[in-house]
Amino acid sequence: MTKTKPAFKPTQIARAGLSKIIEPNDPTGSALVAIAGPIEAYRIITTYTGTTPPTEQQQVSEFLDDTETPRADRKLDAGLERWKARAALADPAHDLDTMALLGGGMLTPEDEEWPEQFDALGPAAPLALWWRGNGNVGILSHPERLLAVVGSRDATEYGRQVTSDIVSGVVGRGITVLSGGAYGIDACAHAAALDAGRLGVEDGVPAFPPTIAVMAGGLDRYYPEGNTELLRSIQRAALIIAEVAPGTTPTRWRFLARNRVIAALCAGTLVTEARWRSGALSTARHAAGIGRELGAVPGSIYSANSAGCHRLLREAAAIPVTDAAEALELIKVSAPATSGGTADEDIRDYDGLNVQDLLLLDALPNNRPRSPDELAATAGLGIGAVLGGLSRLAGRGLARSTGEAWSRAYPG
Amino acid sequence: MTKTKPAFKPTQIARAGLSKIIEPNDPTGSALVAIAGPIEAYRIITTYTGTTPPTEQQQVSEFLDDTETPRADRKLDAGLERWKARAALADPAHDLDTMALLGGGMLTPEDEEWPEQFDALGPAAPLALWWRGNGNVGILSHPERLLAVVGSRDATEYGRQVTSDIVSGVVGRGITVLSGGAYGIDACAHAAALDAGRLGVEDGVPAFPPTIAVMAGGLDRYYPEGNTELLRSIQRAALIIAEVAPGTTPTRWRFLARNRVIAALCAGTLVTEARWRSGALSTARHAAGIGRELGAVPGSIYSANSAGCHRLLREAAAIPVTDAAEALELIKVSAPATSGGTADEDIRDYDGLNVQDLLLLDALPNNRPRSPDELAATAGLGIGAVLGGLSRLAGRGLARSTGEAWSRAYPG
């Protein structure tokens, strides 16, 4: 059986290659692409034999001088040296073919569907975004419909319950939940979103992608291996995405870099359960750093698994989130009010009384009724205020008279 | 046996009487005292027979025109009418005698020990402060040594544990814990403070009052009755205080007014467990309203008893507090760092490595060692960076060489 190869545009070829050669979040690479354009940048990198073009060397340095980039990373020659070995092995057309065969593709800044919210990352923006699955990639450019839900890998029962409850409610309101595909809270968030998404399925395909897994490695492999079934389900019902090309292994660096992609795509990030030094906190700090909304779910102060959430509430001004409605508020989606309404301890039934009537209410005896004069002395009110107040309280069922004397009554 | 009656100053007599006649937080009464002084104010109120002195009527109205006082409360004649019945019954010398017999006394703004932090309440400041016990009342004018710890009356096991742990740590650092003497969290805070205070006892008397109960009624009675033993213990080891005179019953109004006294006295208020509409939230809002520090302890989002704390974190910008050290920070007392330090998930052992060394670390295989050239391609680094990085990682015990080839090592 012969397959017709899709025709790829030169910018696609170039960016596919660049996303294979240049590490995520490499400012030197981003600067070269910004200055020379992707096609010329790819040509310079792949034809490098030891001589750095002086114009671009100068321009890259100037481009990065205004940023907080470390001085060593402002030098194109060091970058070209760094990229040399990988450039020799790059085969972007093959990678694009592979991804098409796997039922995916690649978005670039030249595409209309490119998520403009990546602009917030400045020179740290991804060079391309690979995707795979059945979901509509157009959702990625709608941050207001995307909520990141992340947390620690060793989730407690509490963390799983919290994550599951909040994600179900959020997806039920048409919001897509992004996470990192890791064990623990991430997996729990994806699974709950898939479950909630199934409720709105037509012909096997949900009306919108209920969840998107943002991977640290290439989309030709599922990682971590223990989440293979889950990630396959996400890919079938929705989307998995990555900024790195197929064949790229997930590394510590790429995990950390991946977190900025999650944070930048979503209008808000919610940490449902995290340890004091969880990787989820890096996603949270990225989100806060680029002005995205940040929420954290409180928990027991004795749970080490909630210590990271409490740290975010204290140090990063995260907003405490206790249910799905408050999670939706993070990304400005209004939900029917659900909070509160539990029994009032101190002022139940008495809201709306003025101060003098409240004083009078306090003075009313349960037994042995008192005259208005006695009530005036007890309550410290004038006789006029007492007489007026008694009639108001009686109207609310809070006072009753026996002849001239009055006592407390209880409505209902 | 004859007892020599203590001689009371005229301002004491006057203020003792005023604190019996005028309800707490009555702006008309405060205005009259501010304008005429306590002695003349007491004379005007106790000699009132239906004719309001026109000068004071005018002055009280002008005094309150600049405040947010409701218009009806700016009229002295209404106040005099309100106070008439109680004024006829007032016997301040007797009340002062009673309190002296009970082992207490009364502070007034004329005393050096008067808590100047009441100034923050403006015209809502107490007219006097009754006390009873063995503690040094001088502590009351040191807000930086006073922390309010309050909460709901129906405490959970979690709330009790939290309150007890935090209070013990705070008192152990020489801080006095104020609370309202109520059931639940208040009682738990007082009890834990007494326990912690016993550790620093000399000759049966703690070095400082570990706890102070701020009562809503007169100090001649213990209220609520179920807390009699506890309140008696507080009175013996420390202090109980109230702005109302002996013989005054606690009423709903006085409970609400009492909360402002707790909030104003302390540099910070901590709510350890509270329901959505707990009275503790009124104390918290008073504290925030006059610029005192406000903290709240997080808990399970499924516990209705923590809903009030979460509400304060969301709506009142309360600072989350998870241990005694963070509670001490509220009132700017530094404590030895205790937080954090739990295991790191993502970056344990790798803090301090630069980006290139981190990339190199990721590229090092556990088995099958690789040559520097292979590592350069895998890590996307130049050969110089690889060689330098390998020697740095080896120095940290993170890499080891087998001939020319390198693999991952683990320190320790």
PDB file of N, CA and C in Angstrom, chain A residues 218-259:
ATOM      1  N   GLY A 218       9.330  13.528  23.142  1.00  0.00           N
ATOM      2  CA  GLY A 218       8.623  13.400  21.870  1.00  0.00           C
ATOM      3  C   GLY A 218       7.353  12.583  21.985  1.00  0.00           C
ATOM      4  N   LEU A 219       6.381  12.883  21.087  1.00  0.00           N
ATOM      5  CA  LEU A 219       5.058  12.271  21.194  1.00  0.00           C
ATOM      6  C   LEU A 219       5.009  10.873  20.586  1.00  0.00           C
ATOM      7  N   ASP A 220       6.133  10.378  20.072  1.00  0.00           N
ATOM      8  CA  ASP A 220       6.153   9.013  19.548  1.00  0.00           C
ATOM      9  C   ASP A 220       6.208   7.984  20.671  1.00  0.00           C
ATOM     10  N   ARG A 221       6.483   8.455  21.888  1.00  0.00           N
ATOM     11  CA  ARG A 221       6.547   7.542  23.037  1.00  0.00           C
ATOM     12  C   ARG A 221       5.661   8.039  24.155  1.00  0.00           C
ATOM     13  N   TYR A 222       5.133   7.094  24.938  1.00  0.00           N
ATOM     14  CA  TYR A 222       4.375   7.499  26.120  1.00  0.00           C
ATOM     15  C   TYR A 222       5.300   7.457  27.337  1.00  0.00           C
ATOM     16  N   TYR A 223       5.313   8.500  28.089  1.00  0.00           N
ATOM     17  CA  TYR A 223       6.162   8.547  29.265  1.00  0.00           C
ATOM     18  C   TYR A 223       5.440   9.282  30.382  1.00  0.00           C
ATOM     19  N   PRO A 224       5.488   8.827  31.626  1.00  0.00           N
ATOM     20  CA  PRO A 224       6.147   7.602  32.087  1.00  0.00           C
ATOM     21  C   PRO A 224       5.399   6.347  31.643  1.00  0.00           C
ATOM     22  N   GLU A 225       6.144   5.272  31.546  1.00  0.00           N
ATOM     23  CA  GLU A 225       5.610   4.033  31.002  1.00  0.00           C
ATOM     24  C   GLU A 225       4.359   3.563  31.734  1.00  0.00           C
ATOM     25  N   GLY A 226       4.348   3.748  33.048  1.00  0.00           N
ATOM     26  CA  GLY A 226       3.202   3.295  33.842  1.00  0.00           C
ATOM     27  C   GLY A 226       1.919   4.029  33.507  1.00  0.00           C
ATOM     28  N   ASN A 227       2.033   5.153  32.832  1.00  0.00           N
ATOM     29  CA  ASN A 227       0.849   5.920  32.430  1.00  0.00           C
ATOM     30  C   ASN A 227       0.476   5.685  30.969  1.00  0.00           C
ATOM     31  N   THR A 228       1.064   4.647  30.347  1.00  0.00           N
ATOM     32  CA  THR A 228       0.840   4.416  28.917  1.00  0.00           C
ATOM     33  C   THR A 228      -0.641   4.336  28.562  1.00  0.00           C
ATOM     34  N   GLU A 229      -1.376   3.545  29.334  1.00  0.00           N
ATOM     35  CA  GLU A 229      -2.801   3.372  29.009  1.00  0.00           C
ATOM     36  C   GLU A 229      -3.539   4.701  29.111  1.00  0.00           C
ATOM     37  N   LEU A 230      -3.251   5.440  30.169  1.00  0.00           N
ATOM     38  CA  LEU A 230      -3.899   6.731  30.373  1.00  0.00           C
ATOM     39  C   LEU A 230      -3.559   7.693  29.232  1.00  0.00           C
ATOM     40  N   LEU A 231      -2.274   7.765  28.897  1.00  0.00           N
ATOM     41  CA  LEU A 231      -1.858   8.716  27.858  1.00  0.00           C
ATOM     42  C   LEU A 231      -2.450   8.321  26.508  1.00  0.00           C
ATOM     43  N   ARG A 232      -2.547   7.007  26.275  1.00  0.00           N
ATOM     44  CA  ARG A 232      -3.172   6.547  25.027  1.00  0.00           C
ATOM     45  C   ARG A 232      -4.642   6.969  24.998  1.00  0.00           C
ATOM     46  N   SER A 233      -5.314   6.877  26.146  1.00  0.00           N
ATOM     47  CA  SER A 233      -6.719   7.299  26.208  1.00  0.00           C
ATOM     48  C   SER A 233      -6.855   8.793  25.947  1.00  0.00           C
ATOM     49  N   ILE A 234      -5.932   9.563  26.516  1.00  0.00           N
ATOM     50  CA  ILE A 234      -5.980  11.023  26.301  1.00  0.00           C
ATOM     51  C   ILE A 234      -5.783  11.315  24.824  1.00  0.00           C
ATOM     52  N   GLN A 235      -4.808  10.623  24.224  1.00  0.00           N
ATOM     53  CA  GLN A 235      -4.504  10.856  22.814  1.00  0.00           C
ATOM     54  C   GLN A 235      -5.697  10.479  21.941  1.00  0.00           C
ATOM     55  N   ARG A 236      -6.423   9.453  22.325  1.00  0.00           N
ATOM     56  CA  ARG A 236      -7.578   9.026  21.524  1.00  0.00           C
ATOM     57  C   ARG A 236      -8.754   9.979  21.671  1.00  0.00           C
ATOM     58  N   ALA A 237      -8.992  10.436  22.904  1.00  0.00           N
ATOM     59  CA  ALA A 237     -10.191  11.246  23.156  1.00  0.00           C
ATOM     60  C   ALA A 237      -9.902  12.734  23.023  1.00  0.00           C
ATOM     61  N   ALA A 238      -8.622  13.102  23.086  1.00  0.00           N
ATOM     62  CA  ALA A 238      -8.307  14.532  23.145  1.00  0.00           C
ATOM     63  C   ALA A 238      -6.933  14.770  22.514  1.00  0.00           C
ATOM     64  N   LEU A 239      -6.000  15.331  23.263  1.00  0.00           N
ATOM     65  CA  LEU A 239      -4.709  15.722  22.688  1.00  0.00           C
ATOM     66  C   LEU A 239      -3.558  15.476  23.654  1.00  0.00           C
ATOM     67  N   ILE A 240      -2.415  15.093  23.078  1.00  0.00           N
ATOM     68  CA  ILE A 240      -1.155  15.224  23.799  1.00  0.00           C
ATOM     69  C   ILE A 240      -0.270  16.161  22.963  1.00  0.00           C
ATOM     70  N   ILE A 241       0.497  16.991  23.625  1.00  0.00           N
ATOM     71  CA  ILE A 241       1.312  17.984  22.922  1.00  0.00           C
ATOM     72  C   ILE A 241       2.723  18.047  23.519  1.00  0.00           C
ATOM     73  N   ALA A 242       3.667  18.568  22.718  1.00  0.00           N
ATOM     74  CA  ALA A 242       5.046  18.749  23.185  1.00  0.00           C
ATOM     75  C   ALA A 242       5.738  19.762  22.287  1.00  0.00           C
ATOM     76  N   GLU A 243       6.696  20.491  22.848  1.00  0.00           N
ATOM     77  CA  GLU A 243       7.447  21.432  22.012  1.00  0.00           C
ATOM     78  C   GLU A 243       8.642  20.747  21.354  1.00  0.00           C
ATOM     79  N   VAL A 244       8.986  19.539  21.804  1.00  0.00           N
ATOM     80  CA  VAL A 244      10.148  18.851  21.232  1.00  0.00           C
ATOM     81  C   VAL A 244       9.686  17.861  20.151  1.00  0.00           C
ATOM     82  N   ALA A 245      10.595  17.565  19.225  1.00  0.00           N
ATOM     83  CA  ALA A 245      10.281  16.711  18.085  1.00  0.00           C
ATOM     84  C   ALA A 245      10.193  15.253  18.501  1.00  0.00           C
ATOM     85  N   PRO A 246       9.540  14.420  17.681  1.00  0.00           N
ATOM     86  CA  PRO A 246       9.518  12.990  17.979  1.00  0.00           C
ATOM     87  C   PRO A 246      10.939  12.450  18.080  1.00  0.00           C
ATOM     88  N   GLY A 247      11.136  11.444  18.906  1.00  0.00           N
ATOM     89  CA  GLY A 247      12.457  10.873  19.093  1.00  0.00           C
ATOM     90  C   GLY A 247      13.252  11.560  20.191  1.00  0.00           C
ATOM     91  N   THR A 248      12.701  12.610  20.756  1.00  0.00           N
ATOM     92  CA  THR A 248      13.394  13.320  21.838  1.00  0.00           C
ATOM     93  C   THR A 248      13.016  12.685  23.176  1.00  0.00           C
ATOM     94  N   THR A 249      14.020  12.310  23.961  1.00  0.00           N
ATOM     95  CA  THR A 249      13.705  11.688  25.248  1.00  0.00           C
ATOM     96  C   THR A 249      13.395  12.762  26.282  1.00  0.00           C
ATOM     97  N   PRO A 250      12.546  12.418  27.258  1.00  0.00           N
ATOM     98  CA  PRO A 250      12.285  13.384  28.328  1.00  0.00           C
ATOM     99  C   PRO A 250      13.478  13.415  29.281  1.00  0.00           C
ATOM    100  N   THR A 251      13.951  14.605  29.604  1.00  0.00           N
ATOM    101  CA  THR A 251      15.064  14.746  30.543  1.00  0.00           C
ATOM    102  C   THR A 251      14.638  15.723  31.633  1.00  0.00           C
ATOM    103  N   ARG A 252      15.443  15.769  32.686  1.00  0.00           N
ATOM    104  CA  ARG A 252      15.140  16.675  33.774  1.00  0.00           C
ATOM    105  C   ARG A 252      14.953  18.110  33.265  1.00  0.00           C
ATOM    106  N   TRP A 253      15.857  18.552  32.423  1.00  0.00           N
ATOM    107  CA  TRP A 253      15.771  19.895  31.875  1.00  0.00           C
ATOM    108  C   TRP A 253      14.467  20.102  31.111  1.00  0.00           C
ATOM    109  N   ARG A 254      14.135  19.094  30.312  1.00  0.00           N
ATOM    110  CA  ARG A 254      12.920  19.235  29.493  1.00  0.00           C
ATOM    111  C   ARG A 254      11.657  19.202  30.352  1.00  0.00           C
ATOM    112  N   PHE A 255      11.703  18.478  31.483  1.00  0.00           N
ATOM    113  CA  PHE A 255      10.556  18.516  32.393  1.00  0.00           C
ATOM    114  C   PHE A 255      10.362  19.923  32.948  1.00  0.00           C
ATOM    115  N   LEU A 256      11.470  20.521  33.372  1.00  0.00           N
ATOM    116  CA  LEU A 256      11.374  21.870  33.938  1.00  0.00           C
ATOM    117  C   LEU A 256      10.900  22.860  32.873  1.00  0.00           C
ATOM    118  N   ALA A 257      11.438  22.705  31.633  1.00  0.00           N
ATOM    119  CA  ALA A 257      11.062  23.615  30.549  1.00  0.00           C
ATOM    120  C   ALA A 257       9.588  23.421  30.162  1.00  0.00           C
ATOM    121  N   ARG A 258       9.165  22.163  30.213  1.00  0.00           N
ATOM    122  CA  ARG A 258       7.778  21.844  29.852  1.00  0.00           C
ATOM    123  C   ARG A 258       6.784  22.591  30.745  1.00  0.00           C
ATOM    124  N   ASN A 259       7.149  22.769  32.014  1.00  0.00           N
ATOM    125  CA  ASN A 259       6.251  23.440  32.952  1.00  0.00           C
ATOM    126  C   ASN A 259       5.883  24.848  32.500  1.00  0.00           C
TER     127      ASN A 259
END
